[in-house]
Short mmCIF file of C-alpha atoms and ligand atoms in Angstrom, two decimals:
data_model
loop_
_atom_site.label_atom_id
_atom_site.label_comp_id
_atom_site.label_asym_id
_atom_site.label_seq_id
_atom_site.Cartn_x
_atom_site.Cartn_y
_atom_site.Cartn_z
CA MET A 13 -28.81 -51.95 16.39
CA SER A 14 -26.30 -52.26 13.48
CA VAL A 15 -27.92 -53.10 10.10
CA VAL A 16 -26.56 -56.66 10.14
CA SER A 17 -28.04 -57.75 13.60
CA HIS A 18 -31.28 -55.95 12.41
CA ALA A 19 -31.37 -58.15 9.39
CA VAL A 20 -30.83 -61.36 11.37
CA ARG A 21 -33.33 -60.61 13.77
CA PHE A 22 -36.15 -59.71 11.65
CA SER A 23 -35.67 -62.40 9.09
CA ALA A 24 -38.33 -64.60 7.15
CA PRO A 25 -38.94 -67.99 8.12
CA PRO A 26 -36.44 -70.45 6.67
CA ALA A 27 -39.42 -72.99 5.84
CA ASP A 28 -43.27 -72.97 5.63
CA ALA A 29 -45.49 -74.75 8.02
CA ARG A 30 -44.80 -78.30 6.25
CA GLY A 31 -40.98 -77.79 6.50
CA ARG A 32 -40.55 -76.97 3.01
CA ALA A 33 -37.81 -74.33 2.05
CA PRO A 34 -38.41 -71.94 -0.70
CA LEU A 35 -36.52 -72.32 -3.69
CA ILE A 36 -37.58 -69.04 -5.25
CA GLY A 37 -34.89 -66.59 -4.23
CA LEU A 38 -31.75 -68.63 -4.56
CA SER A 39 -29.09 -67.48 -6.92
CA LEU A 40 -28.41 -70.02 -9.44
CA SER A 41 -25.37 -71.21 -7.92
CA ARG A 42 -27.11 -71.59 -4.55
CA LEU A 43 -29.97 -73.77 -6.17
CA GLN A 44 -27.20 -76.12 -7.96
CA GLU A 45 -25.53 -76.62 -4.43
CA THR A 46 -28.99 -77.31 -2.93
CA LEU A 47 -29.85 -79.68 -5.54
CA ALA A 48 -26.50 -81.27 -5.52
CA ALA A 49 -27.09 -82.13 -1.76
CA HIS A 50 -29.65 -84.47 -3.23
CA GLY A 51 -27.05 -85.96 -5.66
CA LEU A 52 -28.57 -83.87 -8.66
CA PRO A 53 -26.24 -82.56 -11.27
CA ALA A 54 -26.05 -78.84 -12.20
CA PHE A 55 -28.05 -79.09 -15.43
CA ARG A 56 -31.19 -80.08 -13.37
CA ALA A 57 -30.93 -76.94 -11.28
CA LYS A 58 -30.75 -74.97 -14.47
CA GLN A 59 -34.24 -76.74 -15.51
CA VAL A 60 -35.76 -76.13 -12.38
CA TRP A 61 -34.68 -72.60 -12.94
CA HIS A 62 -36.02 -72.29 -16.28
CA TRP A 63 -39.36 -73.79 -15.15
CA MET A 64 -39.60 -71.31 -12.12
CA TYR A 65 -38.66 -67.78 -13.77
CA GLN A 66 -39.47 -68.31 -17.53
CA ARG A 67 -42.47 -70.42 -17.44
CA GLY A 68 -44.11 -69.26 -13.94
CA VAL A 69 -44.71 -73.05 -13.08
CA GLN A 70 -46.06 -73.21 -9.50
CA ASP A 71 -45.90 -77.05 -9.04
CA PHE A 72 -42.98 -79.25 -9.53
CA VAL A 73 -45.60 -81.80 -11.01
CA ASP A 74 -45.72 -79.46 -14.07
CA MET A 75 -41.83 -79.54 -14.72
CA ALA A 76 -42.40 -81.92 -17.55
CA ASN A 77 -38.80 -82.98 -18.03
CA LEU A 78 -37.95 -83.83 -14.76
CA PRO A 79 -37.88 -87.34 -13.82
CA ARG A 80 -40.98 -88.35 -11.55
CA ASP A 81 -38.75 -89.20 -8.66
CA MET A 82 -36.99 -85.81 -8.61
CA ARG A 83 -40.44 -84.05 -8.90
CA GLN A 84 -41.66 -86.19 -5.89
CA LEU A 85 -38.42 -85.18 -3.58
CA LEU A 86 -38.69 -81.50 -4.73
CA SER A 87 -42.47 -81.52 -3.70
CA GLU A 88 -41.73 -82.75 -0.41
CA LYS A 89 -38.70 -80.48 0.81
CA TYR A 90 -39.23 -77.48 -1.14
CA SER A 91 -41.82 -74.98 -2.09
CA ILE A 92 -42.34 -72.79 -5.33
CA GLU A 93 -45.79 -71.73 -4.32
CA ARG A 94 -47.27 -68.24 -4.52
CA PRO A 95 -48.52 -66.35 -1.50
CA LYS A 96 -52.27 -66.87 -0.64
CA VAL A 97 -54.19 -63.87 -1.82
CA MET A 98 -56.32 -62.56 1.00
CA THR A 99 -58.03 -59.77 -1.07
CA GLU A 100 -57.98 -58.10 -4.46
CA GLN A 101 -59.07 -54.64 -4.93
CA ARG A 102 -59.79 -52.93 -8.20
CA SER A 103 -59.79 -49.10 -8.35
CA SER A 104 -61.75 -47.10 -10.75
CA ASP A 105 -58.60 -45.92 -12.41
CA GLY A 106 -57.45 -49.46 -13.27
CA THR A 107 -55.16 -49.73 -10.37
CA ILE A 108 -55.00 -53.25 -8.52
CA LYS A 109 -54.04 -53.83 -4.93
CA TRP A 110 -53.61 -57.39 -3.48
CA LEU A 111 -53.30 -58.21 0.11
CA LEU A 112 -50.92 -61.22 0.09
CA SER A 113 -50.68 -63.83 3.10
CA LEU A 114 -47.02 -65.22 3.62
CA SER A 115 -46.34 -68.63 4.60
CA ASP A 116 -46.31 -67.62 8.29
CA GLY A 117 -49.72 -65.66 7.89
CA GLN A 118 -48.10 -62.36 7.74
CA GLN A 119 -49.44 -60.12 5.19
CA VAL A 120 -48.15 -57.55 2.57
CA GLU A 121 -49.64 -55.37 -0.04
CA THR A 122 -48.56 -55.13 -3.62
CA VAL A 123 -50.07 -52.60 -6.03
CA PHE A 124 -50.23 -52.82 -9.92
CA ILE A 125 -50.56 -49.31 -11.47
CA PRO A 126 -51.28 -49.64 -15.55
CA GLU A 127 -50.67 -46.59 -17.61
CA ALA A 128 -50.77 -45.92 -21.20
CA ARG A 129 -47.43 -47.27 -22.50
CA ARG A 130 -46.23 -49.04 -19.22
CA GLY A 131 -47.48 -50.91 -16.05
CA THR A 132 -45.78 -50.41 -12.87
CA LEU A 133 -45.63 -52.79 -9.92
CA CYS A 134 -45.08 -51.34 -6.52
CA VAL A 135 -43.57 -54.06 -4.37
CA SER A 136 -42.95 -54.41 -0.63
CA SER A 137 -39.80 -55.18 1.05
CA GLN A 138 -40.96 -55.54 4.68
CA VAL A 139 -43.96 -56.24 7.05
CA GLY A 140 -44.36 -52.66 8.46
CA CYS A 141 -41.36 -50.45 8.82
CA THR A 142 -38.96 -49.39 11.65
CA LEU A 143 -39.04 -45.85 10.42
CA THR A 144 -41.81 -43.51 11.61
CA CYS A 145 -42.26 -40.72 9.03
CA LYS A 146 -45.37 -39.10 10.32
CA PHE A 147 -47.02 -38.49 6.96
CA CYS A 148 -46.89 -42.41 6.16
CA HIS A 149 -49.58 -44.96 6.91
CA THR A 150 -47.04 -47.72 6.76
CA GLY A 151 -45.03 -45.91 9.43
CA THR A 152 -47.84 -46.53 12.14
CA GLN A 153 -47.32 -50.15 11.58
CA PRO A 154 -44.05 -51.24 13.26
CA LEU A 155 -41.77 -53.43 11.67
CA VAL A 156 -42.75 -57.05 12.05
CA ARG A 157 -40.23 -58.75 9.90
CA ASN A 158 -38.33 -58.49 6.71
CA LEU A 159 -39.26 -60.05 3.57
CA GLY A 160 -37.32 -62.96 2.17
CA ALA A 161 -35.77 -62.70 -1.48
CA HIS A 162 -38.41 -65.40 -2.29
CA GLU A 163 -41.31 -63.16 -0.85
CA ILE A 164 -40.32 -60.15 -2.80
CA LEU A 165 -40.10 -62.14 -5.90
CA GLN A 166 -43.38 -63.91 -5.46
CA GLN A 167 -45.13 -60.52 -5.55
CA ILE A 168 -43.86 -60.01 -8.96
CA MET A 169 -44.44 -63.41 -10.08
CA TYR A 170 -48.07 -63.47 -8.60
CA ALA A 171 -48.59 -60.41 -10.57
CA ARG A 172 -47.40 -61.88 -13.85
CA ASP A 173 -49.75 -64.98 -13.11
CA VAL A 174 -52.84 -62.57 -12.83
CA LEU A 175 -51.58 -60.46 -15.88
CA SER A 176 -51.09 -64.06 -17.93
CA GLU A 177 -47.62 -62.78 -18.59
CA TRP A 178 -45.84 -66.19 -18.56
CA PRO A 179 -44.87 -67.28 -22.12
CA GLN A 180 -46.22 -70.57 -23.37
CA SER A 181 -43.97 -73.25 -24.45
CA GLY A 182 -42.44 -72.15 -27.86
CA GLU A 183 -42.87 -68.48 -27.24
CA THR A 184 -39.60 -66.37 -26.51
CA HIS A 185 -38.87 -65.15 -23.11
CA SER A 186 -38.71 -61.34 -23.74
CA ALA A 187 -40.09 -58.12 -22.53
CA GLU A 188 -41.98 -57.69 -25.75
CA GLY A 189 -45.71 -56.91 -25.20
CA ARG A 190 -45.81 -57.25 -21.40
CA ASP A 191 -47.99 -55.10 -19.35
CA LEU A 192 -46.04 -55.29 -16.19
CA THR A 193 -43.04 -53.40 -17.59
CA ASN A 194 -41.66 -51.51 -14.67
CA ILE A 195 -40.89 -52.21 -10.84
CA VAL A 196 -40.64 -49.73 -7.92
CA MET A 197 -39.51 -50.81 -4.46
CA MET A 198 -42.10 -48.37 -2.75
CA GLY A 199 -44.57 -50.50 -1.10
CA MET A 200 -44.44 -51.06 2.53
CA GLY A 201 -40.95 -50.96 4.09
CA GLU A 202 -37.74 -49.30 3.78
CA PRO A 203 -35.80 -51.52 1.21
CA LEU A 204 -32.43 -50.60 2.21
CA TYR A 205 -33.05 -52.00 5.94
CA ASN A 206 -33.62 -55.28 4.18
CA TYR A 207 -30.75 -54.72 1.52
CA ASP A 208 -29.44 -58.39 1.27
CA ASN A 209 -33.07 -59.88 0.48
CA VAL A 210 -33.99 -56.90 -1.75
CA ALA A 211 -30.26 -57.09 -3.67
CA GLN A 212 -31.04 -60.86 -4.26
CA ALA A 213 -34.47 -60.62 -5.50
CA LEU A 214 -33.47 -57.65 -7.82
CA LYS A 215 -30.38 -59.64 -9.21
CA ILE A 216 -32.83 -62.53 -10.10
CA CYS A 217 -35.51 -60.14 -11.47
CA MET A 218 -33.03 -58.20 -13.71
CA ASP A 219 -31.27 -61.43 -14.91
CA ALA A 220 -32.00 -61.96 -18.61
CA ASP A 221 -32.63 -65.72 -17.67
CA GLY A 222 -34.63 -65.01 -14.65
CA LEU A 223 -37.59 -62.56 -14.69
CA ALA A 224 -35.90 -60.35 -17.51
CA ILE A 225 -36.87 -56.79 -16.31
CA SER A 226 -34.04 -54.51 -16.99
CA LYS A 227 -32.55 -52.52 -14.38
CA ARG A 228 -33.48 -49.37 -16.18
CA ARG A 229 -36.88 -50.25 -15.47
CA ILE A 230 -36.46 -50.72 -11.65
CA THR A 231 -36.55 -47.97 -9.18
CA LEU A 232 -35.58 -48.28 -5.26
CA SER A 233 -37.04 -45.81 -3.05
CA THR A 234 -35.28 -44.89 0.11
CA SER A 235 -35.80 -42.63 2.89
CA GLY A 236 -32.17 -42.02 2.99
CA VAL A 237 -30.11 -45.08 4.54
CA VAL A 238 -26.99 -43.18 3.45
CA PRO A 239 -24.56 -46.13 4.19
CA LEU A 240 -26.03 -48.34 1.72
CA ILE A 241 -26.79 -46.08 -1.28
CA ARG A 242 -23.58 -46.30 -2.61
CA ARG A 243 -23.70 -50.27 -2.41
CA CYS A 244 -27.08 -50.22 -4.18
CA GLY A 245 -25.85 -48.21 -7.00
CA GLU A 246 -22.47 -50.55 -7.30
CA GLU A 247 -24.02 -53.81 -7.09
CA LEU A 248 -27.43 -53.19 -8.51
CA GLY A 249 -27.26 -50.16 -10.78
CA VAL A 250 -31.12 -49.60 -10.36
CA ASN A 251 -32.60 -46.11 -10.55
CA LEU A 252 -32.76 -44.23 -7.23
CA ALA A 253 -35.46 -42.54 -5.68
CA ILE A 254 -35.09 -40.35 -2.32
CA SER A 255 -38.00 -39.50 -0.11
CA LEU A 256 -36.80 -36.01 0.57
CA HIS A 257 -39.99 -34.11 1.70
CA ALA A 258 -38.32 -31.17 3.25
CA THR A 259 -35.74 -28.60 2.73
CA THR A 260 -33.96 -28.14 6.24
CA ASP A 261 -32.74 -30.65 8.64
CA GLU A 262 -35.08 -29.12 11.41
CA GLN A 263 -37.98 -29.51 9.18
CA ARG A 264 -37.15 -32.94 7.69
CA SER A 265 -36.20 -34.21 11.25
CA GLU A 266 -39.67 -33.19 12.27
CA ILE A 267 -41.42 -35.50 9.91
CA MET A 268 -38.77 -37.95 9.14
CA PRO A 269 -36.85 -39.22 12.29
CA ILE A 270 -34.27 -41.01 10.07
CA ASN A 271 -32.92 -37.59 9.40
CA ASN A 272 -31.54 -37.46 12.78
CA LYS A 273 -29.02 -39.98 11.83
CA TYR A 274 -28.28 -39.30 8.36
CA PRO A 275 -28.99 -35.46 7.87
CA LEU A 276 -29.49 -33.56 4.46
CA ALA A 277 -25.95 -32.78 3.60
CA GLU A 278 -24.68 -36.51 4.19
CA LEU A 279 -27.75 -37.60 2.06
CA LEU A 280 -27.34 -35.38 -0.70
CA GLU A 281 -23.62 -36.09 -1.04
CA ALA A 282 -24.44 -39.78 -1.37
CA CYS A 283 -26.85 -38.96 -4.10
CA ARG A 284 -24.26 -36.69 -5.83
CA THR A 285 -21.86 -39.58 -5.86
CA TYR A 286 -24.36 -42.37 -6.70
CA PRO A 287 -22.68 -44.61 -9.22
CA GLY A 288 -23.96 -43.84 -12.63
CA VAL A 289 -25.70 -41.13 -12.22
CA SER A 290 -25.64 -38.63 -15.12
CA ASP A 291 -28.11 -36.46 -16.99
CA ILE A 292 -29.72 -39.66 -18.77
CA ARG A 293 -29.73 -41.50 -15.61
CA ARG A 294 -31.16 -38.93 -13.22
CA ILE A 295 -31.91 -39.33 -9.42
CA THR A 296 -35.85 -38.63 -8.57
CA PHE A 297 -36.53 -36.86 -5.44
CA GLU A 298 -39.82 -37.48 -3.84
CA TYR A 299 -41.48 -34.48 -2.39
CA VAL A 300 -44.97 -34.88 -0.68
CA MET A 301 -47.01 -31.53 -0.24
CA LEU A 302 -48.05 -31.24 3.26
CA GLN A 303 -50.19 -28.10 3.72
CA GLY A 304 -48.35 -25.60 5.97
CA VAL A 305 -45.47 -27.78 6.56
CA ASN A 306 -42.99 -27.71 3.74
CA ASP A 307 -45.06 -26.46 0.68
CA THR A 308 -44.33 -22.74 0.66
CA ASP A 309 -42.59 -20.79 -2.13
CA GLU A 310 -39.51 -20.21 0.13
CA ASP A 311 -39.60 -24.08 0.48
CA ALA A 312 -39.53 -24.33 -3.16
CA LYS A 313 -36.68 -22.03 -3.68
CA ARG A 314 -34.49 -23.83 -1.05
CA LEU A 315 -35.04 -27.04 -2.56
CA ALA A 316 -33.82 -25.60 -6.08
CA VAL A 317 -30.64 -24.38 -4.15
CA LEU A 318 -30.05 -27.91 -2.28
CA LEU A 319 -30.53 -29.70 -5.67
CA ARG A 320 -28.28 -27.49 -7.98
CA ASP A 321 -25.97 -29.21 -10.23
CA MET A 322 -27.68 -32.62 -9.27
CA PRO A 323 -28.73 -34.64 -12.39
CA CYS A 324 -32.28 -34.98 -11.12
CA LYS A 325 -35.84 -34.53 -11.28
CA VAL A 326 -38.32 -33.85 -8.66
CA ASN A 327 -41.61 -35.88 -8.13
CA ILE A 328 -44.11 -33.52 -6.45
CA ILE A 329 -46.47 -35.88 -4.52
CA PRO A 330 -49.76 -34.69 -3.40
CA PHE A 331 -50.24 -35.95 -0.03
CA ASN A 332 -52.61 -39.13 0.27
CA GLY A 333 -54.72 -38.84 3.46
CA TRP A 334 -55.41 -41.44 5.74
CA GLU A 335 -57.43 -41.43 9.15
CA GLY A 336 -55.73 -39.92 12.04
CA SER A 337 -52.69 -38.65 10.12
CA GLY A 338 -53.01 -35.10 11.23
CA PHE A 339 -51.73 -33.66 7.86
CA GLU A 340 -53.74 -32.20 5.04
CA CYS A 341 -52.73 -32.06 1.32
CA SER A 342 -51.68 -28.55 0.18
CA ALA A 343 -54.24 -26.72 -2.19
CA GLU A 344 -54.03 -27.27 -5.91
CA GLU A 345 -52.76 -23.53 -6.51
CA ARG A 346 -50.02 -23.96 -3.99
CA ILE A 347 -48.94 -27.28 -5.47
CA SER A 348 -48.90 -25.54 -9.10
CA SER A 349 -46.83 -22.55 -7.61
CA PHE A 350 -44.58 -24.81 -6.14
CA ALA A 351 -43.89 -26.92 -9.26
CA ARG A 352 -43.59 -23.71 -11.26
CA LEU A 353 -41.00 -22.27 -9.22
CA LEU A 354 -38.90 -25.51 -9.57
CA GLU A 355 -39.54 -25.60 -13.49
CA LYS A 356 -38.16 -21.97 -13.48
CA ALA A 357 -35.24 -22.84 -11.77
CA GLY A 358 -34.58 -25.62 -14.38
CA TYR A 359 -35.86 -28.83 -12.77
CA ASP A 360 -38.31 -31.38 -14.27
CA ALA A 361 -40.91 -31.25 -11.56
CA PRO A 362 -43.89 -33.27 -12.49
CA VAL A 363 -46.88 -33.64 -10.06
CA ARG A 364 -47.81 -37.39 -9.66
CA LYS A 365 -51.15 -38.08 -10.19
CA PRO A 366 -52.66 -40.02 -7.24
CA ARG A 367 -53.56 -43.87 -8.33
CA GLY A 368 -55.65 -45.93 -6.55
CA ARG A 369 -56.84 -43.50 -3.79
CA ASP A 370 -60.27 -45.14 -3.65
CA ILE A 371 -58.86 -48.57 -2.38
CA LEU A 372 -56.19 -47.06 -0.21
CA ALA A 373 -53.49 -48.21 -2.74
CA ALA A 374 -51.79 -44.86 -3.35
CA CYS A 375 -48.27 -43.76 -1.96
CA GLY A 376 -47.99 -43.96 1.79
CA GLN A 377 -51.54 -45.64 1.91
CA LEU A 378 -50.27 -49.28 2.44
CA LYS A 379 -50.83 -51.20 5.76
CA SER A 380 -51.38 -54.72 6.39
CA ALA A 381 -53.71 -55.97 9.29
CA SER A 382 -51.05 -58.17 10.84
CA VAL A 383 -51.85 -56.46 14.33
CA ARG A 384 -51.37 -59.61 16.51
CA ALA A 385 -47.90 -60.43 15.52
CA LYS A 386 -46.97 -56.77 15.54
CA LYS A 387 -47.90 -56.57 19.37
CA THR A 388 -45.29 -58.99 20.20
CA VAL A 389 -42.55 -57.34 18.38
CA ASP A 390 -43.73 -53.88 19.69
CA SER A 391 -42.93 -55.10 23.11
CA GLU A 392 -39.42 -55.67 22.44
CA ARG A 393 -38.59 -53.44 19.50
CA THR A 394 -35.49 -51.49 19.39
CA ILE A 395 -34.94 -49.15 16.42
CA ASP A 396 -31.54 -47.88 14.88
CA GLU A 397 -32.91 -44.37 14.82
N1 LIG B 430 -39.47 -46.74 2.45
C1 LIG B 430 -39.34 -46.03 1.17
C2 LIG B 430 -40.10 -46.50 0.17
C3 LIG B 430 -41.62 -46.80 0.55
S1 LIG B 430 -42.51 -45.28 0.86
C4 LIG B 430 -39.08 -44.59 1.40
O1 LIG B 430 -39.61 -44.00 2.25
O2 LIG B 430 -38.80 -44.12 0.26
C5 LIG B 430 -43.12 -44.70 -1.00
C6 LIG B 430 -43.30 -43.24 -1.19
O3 LIG B 430 -44.48 -42.71 -0.71
C7 LIG B 430 -42.09 -42.40 -0.53
O4 LIG B 430 -41.55 -41.36 -1.24
C8 LIG B 430 -43.00 -42.08 0.72
O5 LIG B 430 -42.37 -40.95 1.35
C9 LIG B 430 -44.05 -41.59 0.03
N2 LIG B 430 -45.35 -41.53 0.91
C10 LIG B 430 -45.43 -41.88 2.37
N3 LIG B 430 -46.65 -41.46 2.85
C11 LIG B 430 -47.18 -40.79 1.92
C12 LIG B 430 -48.59 -40.08 2.11
N4 LIG B 430 -49.19 -40.45 2.82
N5 LIG B 430 -48.78 -39.52 0.58
C13 LIG B 430 -48.09 -39.54 -0.34
N6 LIG B 430 -46.95 -40.04 -0.39
C14 LIG B 430 -46.38 -40.84 0.67
FE1 LIG B 431 -41.10 -46.28 6.01
FE2 LIG B 431 -40.83 -45.21 3.54
FE3 LIG B 431 -43.05 -44.80 5.12
FE4 LIG B 431 -40.96 -43.68 6.10
S1 LIG B 431 -42.04 -43.26 4.16
S2 LIG B 431 -42.26 -44.87 7.25
S3 LIG B 431 -39.41 -45.14 5.43
S4 LIG B 431 -42.54 -46.80 4.31
#
């Protein structure tokens, strides 16, 4: 299936159960067109935009400078609500995981990871995933559907609600003093297989008049959808992270079937030529440590050769276990030896501290419980790989 037909087939519903279309996620010009269809002038769209993205308003009634009949009309035809929260889990390390229910009942997980000087929100891009990386819990949940741009933004806006980060009237709309400072597209799903919606959402996220989170603070992680990597750099300019996890095609294809379609040489070439890549804007390679699979000193040496001359760092991720995975995390000494070899070869190779493991919120542990809907899709599922 082509990337385009894939996107259409698995798209988000255009309206909620009450027939109301989402206004969140439309570009300002689309919002202006939408409101113009009701005879409303462009400045009204700007006011709505301001209330949504700079004040976090969730009900048209609270858009105080709009005429009453306009608020009434918007409430009937459109929605700016947040998803329903099914559960909130707080880890002993401060990580928070929310299971959010979307307008059609599908569910996604979003994770907030507070750190000393920053707070990162791990955002989902799909319900499930078409890819079946063997070590990933999300990969066991086949793709149900893509998230719409509004559903990607709603995760960020919901986190801002919980963290009380919307400026009050009179306060400036700026990044100063926020707890939620960084976004990583590392939740459920492959963001480049839902490129249009992810791009649309991130543009609003980066817009100084939108959610105002700088592109320097946004990272998109991909398993390696080579044809879309350049476009992502040109159009969005966000930081790129690559789920590499292996050093030969044979080894990588075994644990990440996407490698059969886009093998290592093509993937690394796309990274070398990623727009804007430099020593200041390095690519991150993620490398999950799987005992006896990809964790030998030879693997580390091969990795050092593969990445030679690439402005990059390697994030070494201890494997986060889940029931039935069939993998074990490499022993601590093995991980240190692997990291040391990379460092000796001149790479930054921090070992990522697992966060939220006790609430299954760590990398690769996300999975929603939308089993019923998934079964329907399973029976007719076709995959690009
Ligand atoms: N689909 C995208 C983004 C989501 S996965 C991608 O694959 O890059 C986010 C990161 O978690 C990826 O690097 C992924 O390879 C890693 N990951 C998946 N399962 C994991 C596990 N069980 N333990 C540790 N990291 C895992
Ligand atoms: Fe999908 Fe990423 Fe998990 Fe692979 S690692 S199955 S691409 S979410």
